[in-house]
Amino acid sequence: MSTLDQPRPRRVTITDVAREAGVSVATVSKVINERYGVSESTSEKVLAVIDQLGYQSSLIASSLRRKSTRVIGVLVAEFEPYSAELLKGISAGLDSTGYELLAHAGSTGVHNHSGWERRSLSRLGHTLIDGAIVVTPSMIITDETTIPVVAIDPHTGPDGPMTVDADNVTGARLAVDHLVGLGHQRIGFLGGRPDLRSAALREQGYREALHAAGLSVSPDLIRVGGYRPELAEAPARELLSLPDGLRPTAIFAANDISAIKVIEVAGSLGLRVPEDLSVIGFDNVPEARDATPPLTTVAQPLHEMGRAALGLLLELLEGKETERHLRLPAELVERSSTAAPSSD
Amino acid sequence: MSTLDQPRPRRVTITDVAREAGVSVATVSKVINERYGVSESTSEKVLAVIDQLGYQSSLIASSLRRKSTRVIGVLVAEFEPYSAELLKGISAGLDSTGYELLAHAGSTGVHNHSGWERRSLSRLGHTLIDGAIVVTPSMIITDETTIPVVAIDPHTGPDGPMTVDADNVTGARLAVDHLVGLGHQRIGFLGGRPDLRSAALREQGYREALHAAGLSVSPDLIRVGGYRPELAEAPARELLSLPDGLRPTAIFAANDISAIKVIEVAGSLGLRVPEDLSVIGFDNVPEARDATPPLTTVAQPLHEMGRAALGLLLELLEGKETERHLRLPAELVERSSTAAPSSD
DNA sequence: ATGAAAGCGCTAACAG
DNA sequence: CTGTTAGCGCTTTCAT
């Protein structure tokens, strides 16, 4: 009963169809691709055999020969909440464009983490996919030899590929303004992945908001988190282990996943959220609402961003001139993880 | 500046590397795949050239030649909330297995809707992917010529591929018991996709719960929904347009997406949820919590189901004997869309 | 209208 | 240890 008992069943190939129909492979290929120059009767016969044998052309084999495949790739490091939301948006926009979607999780294991998208791009590009949407790339994609690409939440650095992102500065200001409005004075910042532009912009927004409120920016209250729970834990603990009076009464975490980790660490330290500590995140992934307490955050329009990236890519593929950079608005979503600081 | 200005840049191939390094393609291939029998010095030289040229082997080309690719496919009709959650679970389980993940959205447009997974399987199987997890297949996968497959939320019918699903009967009973416990007597059922086993089992649970509560099952209160918002609207409207006294005071929808549509239709009909109508769903996708009011539902352990499916598939690929069918528990999640029926 | 043949980029015998 | 030679399944000239 094991799969290995019998010699792995062979797939039905174009050759099988040709033999069965008594024509050449070339003819079958023409029928499949509706090429000009094949008689009605032959065509029908071939189609019948195809149906009977349940033949489907191999995407791989035809990709190798053709220049275009009409499939667009979504390249992510892994399928976590952020990329999953984008994927929903991209998928929704795909409806009747005639393109198929292939999403690839490229970052296998810990090694070769950085540069996964260059690797995916090389391995899939020029053959399997016509263009790609890459999510939070780990480096600048600027190689002239790659296929058309649009990046979502792009890498820092000089002008690279086309990009789609949210208004991170304004979003961060919204977050901090909210905290300030609540009466917080010592507001900590748990940063994101230093190589991503979004992380830098969110920190910038944090600083601007503090200045605007006449509060000083203290390096003691700023830590690097890295957007991932494992990377956020230690710095969160540092921040929350500061002595009373120095410890921040609120923390703005650069993304929701980190913010949720902050809540967790606070709990382990005996701090109640929001009574003893206010926490605010960024992104508004579904998980933010599931947190205890539900996380106040800054929402990025993830679905729209995915859809927009797809739109840009499609225009690029059709050779149209388009915007090189699209920025969508972010907005505050108040839930229960933020409150006025306790006055004692 | 358009992509079309210059002749589409060619990718770096193994031939380029071979030429540049002054060796044969075969040698380069051996170096890449760490085959036995290449001198230290040659290997180093080749590696250097590879690095310098930024060469990456084409997944497509090597797939075509090899029997195994070490990539597993996740086949979905589209990336909606349900499959997105599964994807997160699958991705999490992939960590250090050495496999890559390729998720394919196969149902393009309205045509060729049914049978998309057979199509995807044929197009990707035997070449690009070693095995596949297919989500809510639209038909039974039983063809002996396909690659190893495990289905999540499988199709009805005789024993097909390996499967993972939630305990749909118990889950449905939980839902209806909850409604009955609240005091409801006329409980409507908005069914799912008739071809999926889950839809049949949820209806079975609905009937069982009603019987157990000594309530009669009325065909008037049962409609087919199809698991999709477009398909749920009309039957929902029918159910809610029944005259007072016949109209159900509560509706159990076979999935969350349909339940959310029921809430919407209720609103358009001037019915308040939960005051005039209780609504309960199934799945507990993230969107359920975002509904207004937040949806009471039966949770499937989606992440775990994805992870379990991956585990099964991996064992299958390694030729191990395993469970053919895995069933995970479902549980009630009370939120605000259900309440006691109004007594007037 | 049809088929023979070349070749996409790569791997796998098999010689040398 | 290295290179030559066949293909993998398909599309595409180019003859016929």
mmCIF file of N, CA and C in Angstrom, chain B residues 184-258:
data_model
loop_
_atom_site.group_PDB
_atom_site.id
_atom_site.type_symbol
_atom_site.label_atom_id
_atom_site.label_comp_id
_atom_site.label_asym_id
_atom_site.label_seq_id
_atom_site.Cartn_x
_atom_site.Cartn_y
_atom_site.Cartn_z
ATOM 1 N N HIS B 184 -33.563 28.876 21.913
ATOM 2 C CA HIS B 184 -34.113 28.931 20.558
ATOM 3 C C HIS B 184 -34.847 27.635 20.202
ATOM 4 N N GLN B 185 -35.924 27.771 19.431
ATOM 5 C CA GLN B 185 -36.726 26.622 19.011
ATOM 6 C C GLN B 185 -36.724 26.484 17.489
ATOM 7 N N ARG B 186 -36.751 27.612 16.828
ATOM 8 C CA ARG B 186 -36.731 27.566 15.360
ATOM 9 C C ARG B 186 -35.336 27.987 14.887
ATOM 10 N N ILE B 187 -34.535 26.977 14.615
ATOM 11 C CA ILE B 187 -33.137 27.203 14.242
ATOM 12 C C ILE B 187 -32.919 26.825 12.790
ATOM 13 N N GLY B 188 -32.539 27.812 12.003
ATOM 14 C CA GLY B 188 -32.307 27.547 10.587
ATOM 15 C C GLY B 188 -30.888 27.061 10.325
ATOM 16 N N PHE B 189 -30.748 26.383 9.202
ATOM 17 C CA PHE B 189 -29.408 25.910 8.812
ATOM 18 C C PHE B 189 -29.083 26.377 7.398
ATOM 19 N N LEU B 190 -27.994 27.115 7.273
ATOM 20 C CA LEU B 190 -27.534 27.537 5.960
ATOM 21 C C LEU B 190 -26.329 26.675 5.605
ATOM 22 N N GLY B 191 -26.542 25.722 4.721
ATOM 23 C CA GLY B 191 -25.529 24.697 4.430
ATOM 24 C C GLY B 191 -24.324 25.174 3.657
ATOM 25 N N GLY B 192 -23.389 24.251 3.484
ATOM 26 C CA GLY B 192 -22.143 24.554 2.790
ATOM 27 C C GLY B 192 -22.095 23.963 1.394
ATOM 28 N N ARG B 193 -20.902 23.755 0.894
ATOM 29 C CA ARG B 193 -20.745 23.210 -0.455
ATOM 30 C C ARG B 193 -21.127 21.751 -0.441
ATOM 31 N N PRO B 194 -22.193 21.401 -1.129
ATOM 32 C CA PRO B 194 -22.743 20.044 -1.042
ATOM 33 C C PRO B 194 -21.726 18.957 -1.380
ATOM 34 N N ASP B 195 -20.732 19.295 -2.149
ATOM 35 C CA ASP B 195 -19.793 18.262 -2.557
ATOM 36 C C ASP B 195 -18.720 17.995 -1.494
ATOM 37 N N LEU B 196 -18.649 18.830 -0.495
ATOM 38 C CA LEU B 196 -17.643 18.610 0.549
ATOM 39 C C LEU B 196 -18.228 17.824 1.709
ATOM 40 N N ARG B 197 -17.418 16.916 2.197
ATOM 41 C CA ARG B 197 -17.854 16.081 3.287
ATOM 42 C C ARG B 197 -18.227 16.939 4.511
ATOM 43 N N SER B 198 -17.452 17.993 4.722
ATOM 44 C CA SER B 198 -17.699 18.829 5.894
ATOM 45 C C SER B 198 -19.118 19.389 5.912
ATOM 46 N N ALA B 199 -19.620 19.740 4.735
ATOM 47 C CA ALA B 199 -20.963 20.310 4.659
ATOM 48 C C ALA B 199 -22.009 19.273 5.095
ATOM 49 N N ALA B 200 -21.821 18.059 4.612
ATOM 50 C CA ALA B 200 -22.759 16.990 4.963
ATOM 51 C C ALA B 200 -22.695 16.702 6.462
ATOM 52 N N LEU B 201 -21.502 16.662 6.993
ATOM 53 C CA LEU B 201 -21.338 16.332 8.406
ATOM 54 C C LEU B 201 -21.887 17.427 9.315
ATOM 55 N N ARG B 202 -21.756 18.662 8.879
ATOM 56 C CA ARG B 202 -22.289 19.745 9.699
ATOM 57 C C ARG B 202 -23.815 19.703 9.696
ATOM 58 N N GLU B 203 -24.365 19.338 8.560
ATOM 59 C CA GLU B 203 -25.818 19.211 8.525
ATOM 60 C C GLU B 203 -26.260 18.040 9.405
ATOM 61 N N GLN B 204 -25.490 16.980 9.331
ATOM 62 C CA GLN B 204 -25.810 15.825 10.180
ATOM 63 C C GLN B 204 -25.801 16.215 11.656
ATOM 64 N N GLY B 205 -24.778 16.969 12.048
ATOM 65 C CA GLY B 205 -24.681 17.413 13.441
ATOM 66 C C GLY B 205 -25.876 18.284 13.821
ATOM 67 N N TYR B 206 -26.255 19.115 12.885
ATOM 68 C CA TYR B 206 -27.410 20.001 13.096
ATOM 69 C C TYR B 206 -28.666 19.175 13.374
ATOM 70 N N ARG B 207 -28.871 18.161 12.531
ATOM 71 C CA ARG B 207 -30.056 17.316 12.693
ATOM 72 C C ARG B 207 -29.999 16.546 14.010
ATOM 73 N N GLU B 208 -28.852 15.991 14.290
ATOM 74 C CA GLU B 208 -28.706 15.214 15.518
ATOM 75 C C GLU B 208 -29.003 16.058 16.751
ATOM 76 N N ALA B 209 -28.470 17.258 16.736
ATOM 77 C CA ALA B 209 -28.659 18.124 17.903
ATOM 78 C C ALA B 209 -30.131 18.477 18.092
ATOM 79 N N LEU B 210 -30.781 18.711 16.971
ATOM 80 C CA LEU B 210 -32.200 19.048 17.035
ATOM 81 C C LEU B 210 -32.991 17.866 17.610
ATOM 82 N N HIS B 211 -32.725 16.699 17.079
ATOM 83 C CA HIS B 211 -33.399 15.506 17.584
ATOM 84 C C HIS B 211 -33.153 15.335 19.065
ATOM 85 N N ALA B 212 -31.881 15.457 19.439
ATOM 86 C CA ALA B 212 -31.511 15.263 20.848
ATOM 87 C C ALA B 212 -32.253 16.238 21.750
ATOM 88 N N ALA B 213 -32.582 17.406 21.183
ATOM 89 C CA ALA B 213 -33.267 18.418 21.986
ATOM 90 C C ALA B 213 -34.777 18.258 21.877
ATOM 91 N N GLY B 214 -35.201 17.252 21.122
ATOM 92 C CA GLY B 214 -36.632 17.026 20.973
ATOM 93 C C GLY B 214 -37.291 18.029 20.050
ATOM 94 N N LEU B 215 -36.488 18.671 19.218
ATOM 95 C CA LEU B 215 -37.059 19.627 18.270
ATOM 96 C C LEU B 215 -37.180 18.957 16.906
ATOM 97 N N SER B 216 -38.147 19.393 16.147
ATOM 98 C CA SER B 216 -38.315 18.766 14.840
ATOM 99 C C SER B 216 -37.440 19.467 13.804
ATOM 100 N N VAL B 217 -37.063 18.706 12.789
ATOM 101 C CA VAL B 217 -36.249 19.247 11.713
ATOM 102 C C VAL B 217 -37.177 19.645 10.585
ATOM 103 N N SER B 218 -37.233 20.913 10.289
ATOM 104 C CA SER B 218 -38.127 21.366 9.232
ATOM 105 C C SER B 218 -37.357 21.729 7.974
ATOM 106 N N PRO B 219 -37.723 21.103 6.849
ATOM 107 C CA PRO B 219 -37.046 21.399 5.577
ATOM 108 C C PRO B 219 -37.120 22.883 5.234
ATOM 109 N N ASP B 220 -38.146 23.547 5.730
ATOM 110 C CA ASP B 220 -38.290 24.967 5.433
ATOM 111 C C ASP B 220 -37.159 25.790 6.009
ATOM 112 N N LEU B 221 -36.537 25.239 7.018
ATOM 113 C CA LEU B 221 -35.498 26.017 7.697
ATOM 114 C C LEU B 221 -34.100 25.636 7.234
ATOM 115 N N ILE B 222 -34.040 24.812 6.207
ATOM 116 C CA ILE B 222 -32.734 24.375 5.718
ATOM 117 C C ILE B 222 -32.493 24.862 4.296
ATOM 118 N N ARG B 223 -31.365 25.483 4.093
ATOM 119 C CA ARG B 223 -31.010 25.974 2.767
ATOM 120 C C ARG B 223 -29.564 25.614 2.440
ATOM 121 N N VAL B 224 -29.274 25.625 1.146
ATOM 122 C CA VAL B 224 -27.901 25.358 0.717
ATOM 123 C C VAL B 224 -27.185 26.690 0.475
ATOM 124 N N GLY B 225 -26.027 26.832 1.074
ATOM 125 C CA GLY B 225 -25.317 28.112 0.949
ATOM 126 C C GLY B 225 -24.112 28.069 0.040
ATOM 127 N N GLY B 226 -23.269 27.073 0.188
ATOM 128 C CA GLY B 226 -22.125 26.955 -0.710
ATOM 129 C C GLY B 226 -20.830 27.529 -0.180
ATOM 130 N N TYR B 227 -20.829 27.951 1.073
ATOM 131 C CA TYR B 227 -19.588 28.426 1.717
ATOM 132 C C TYR B 227 -19.063 29.755 1.200
ATOM 133 N N ARG B 228 -19.709 30.324 0.223
ATOM 134 C CA ARG B 228 -19.193 31.590 -0.317
ATOM 135 C C ARG B 228 -20.238 32.672 -0.187
ATOM 136 N N PRO B 229 -19.798 33.915 0.040
ATOM 137 C CA PRO B 229 -20.744 35.006 0.261
ATOM 138 C C PRO B 229 -21.761 35.164 -0.863
ATOM 139 N N GLU B 230 -21.317 35.082 -2.126
ATOM 140 C CA GLU B 230 -22.245 35.276 -3.245
ATOM 141 C C GLU B 230 -23.316 34.199 -3.241
ATOM 142 N N LEU B 231 -22.901 32.995 -2.833
ATOM 143 C CA LEU B 231 -23.835 31.878 -2.865
ATOM 144 C C LEU B 231 -24.726 31.840 -1.635
ATOM 145 N N ALA B 232 -24.329 32.567 -0.601
ATOM 146 C CA ALA B 232 -25.086 32.506 0.656
ATOM 147 C C ALA B 232 -26.205 33.540 0.719
ATOM 148 N N GLU B 233 -26.055 34.575 -0.070
ATOM 149 C CA GLU B 233 -26.980 35.701 0.062
ATOM 150 C C GLU B 233 -28.446 35.324 -0.198
ATOM 151 N N ALA B 234 -28.716 34.743 -1.342
ATOM 152 C CA ALA B 234 -30.105 34.446 -1.697
ATOM 153 C C ALA B 234 -30.772 33.515 -0.676
ATOM 154 N N PRO B 235 -30.165 32.370 -0.367
ATOM 155 C CA PRO B 235 -30.801 31.482 0.619
ATOM 156 C C PRO B 235 -30.964 32.156 1.989
ATOM 157 N N ALA B 236 -30.024 32.996 2.349
ATOM 158 C CA ALA B 236 -30.151 33.687 3.628
ATOM 159 C C ALA B 236 -31.384 34.582 3.603
ATOM 160 N N ARG B 237 -31.543 35.250 2.484
ATOM 161 C CA ARG B 237 -32.690 36.155 2.351
ATOM 162 C C ARG B 237 -34.001 35.371 2.396
ATOM 163 N N GLU B 238 -33.995 34.225 1.777
ATOM 164 C CA GLU B 238 -35.202 33.391 1.819
ATOM 165 C C GLU B 238 -35.582 33.034 3.248
ATOM 166 N N LEU B 239 -34.580 32.560 3.961
ATOM 167 C CA LEU B 239 -34.798 32.141 5.343
ATOM 168 C C LEU B 239 -35.332 33.291 6.190
ATOM 169 N N LEU B 240 -34.756 34.468 5.986
ATOM 170 C CA LEU B 240 -35.118 35.597 6.835
ATOM 171 C C LEU B 240 -36.363 36.326 6.357
ATOM 172 N N SER B 241 -36.854 35.931 5.187
ATOM 173 C CA SER B 241 -38.058 36.582 4.682
ATOM 174 C C SER B 241 -39.305 35.794 5.033
ATOM 175 N N LEU B 242 -39.130 34.701 5.715
ATOM 176 C CA LEU B 242 -40.303 33.940 6.164
ATOM 177 C C LEU B 242 -41.111 34.809 7.102
ATOM 178 N N PRO B 243 -42.424 34.615 7.098
ATOM 179 C CA PRO B 243 -43.277 35.459 7.952
ATOM 180 C C PRO B 243 -42.959 35.269 9.440
ATOM 181 N N ASP B 244 -43.257 36.287 10.199
ATOM 182 C CA ASP B 244 -43.088 36.214 11.650
ATOM 183 C C ASP B 244 -43.755 34.953 12.190
ATOM 184 N N GLY B 245 -43.086 34.333 13.107
ATOM 185 C CA GLY B 245 -43.659 33.117 13.665
ATOM 186 C C GLY B 245 -43.167 31.885 12.957
ATOM 187 N N LEU B 246 -42.748 32.076 11.697
ATOM 188 C CA LEU B 246 -42.160 30.959 10.957
ATOM 189 C C LEU B 246 -40.666 31.193 10.762
ATOM 190 N N ARG B 247 -40.318 32.480 10.746
ATOM 191 C CA ARG B 247 -38.939 32.859 10.553
ATOM 192 C C ARG B 247 -38.096 32.309 11.708
ATOM 193 N N PRO B 248 -36.919 31.737 11.380
ATOM 194 C CA PRO B 248 -36.057 31.228 12.445
ATOM 195 C C PRO B 248 -35.591 32.360 13.360
ATOM 196 N N THR B 249 -35.421 32.028 14.619
ATOM 197 C CA THR B 249 -34.905 33.032 15.552
ATOM 198 C C THR B 249 -33.396 32.934 15.648
ATOM 199 N N ALA B 250 -32.890 31.865 15.053
ATOM 200 C CA ALA B 250 -31.435 31.687 15.046
ATOM 201 C C ALA B 250 -31.040 30.950 13.779
ATOM 202 N N ILE B 251 -29.849 31.265 13.280
ATOM 203 C CA ILE B 251 -29.343 30.560 12.105
ATOM 204 C C ILE B 251 -27.938 30.043 12.375
ATOM 205 N N PHE B 252 -27.778 28.782 12.051
ATOM 206 C CA PHE B 252 -26.454 28.179 12.094
ATOM 207 C C PHE B 252 -25.960 28.125 10.658
ATOM 208 N N ALA B 253 -24.945 28.908 10.358
ATOM 209 C CA ALA B 253 -24.380 28.912 9.007
ATOM 210 C C ALA B 253 -23.171 27.990 8.982
ATOM 211 N N ALA B 254 -23.037 27.281 7.872
ATOM 212 C CA ALA B 254 -22.028 26.220 7.801
ATOM 213 C C ALA B 254 -20.594 26.722 7.800
ATOM 214 N N ASN B 255 -20.386 27.993 7.506
ATOM 215 C CA ASN B 255 -19.054 28.566 7.747
ATOM 216 C C ASN B 255 -19.161 30.057 8.076
ATOM 217 N N ASP B 256 -18.071 30.612 8.541
ATOM 218 C CA ASP B 256 -18.086 31.997 9.015
ATOM 219 C C ASP B 256 -18.429 32.995 7.928
ATOM 220 N N ILE B 257 -17.860 32.776 6.763
ATOM 221 C CA ILE B 257 -18.092 33.702 5.660
ATOM 222 C C ILE B 257 -19.583 33.794 5.354
ATOM 223 N N SER B 258 -20.245 32.664 5.366
ATOM 224 C CA SER B 258 -21.700 32.662 5.144
ATOM 225 C C SER B 258 -22.425 33.325 6.307
#
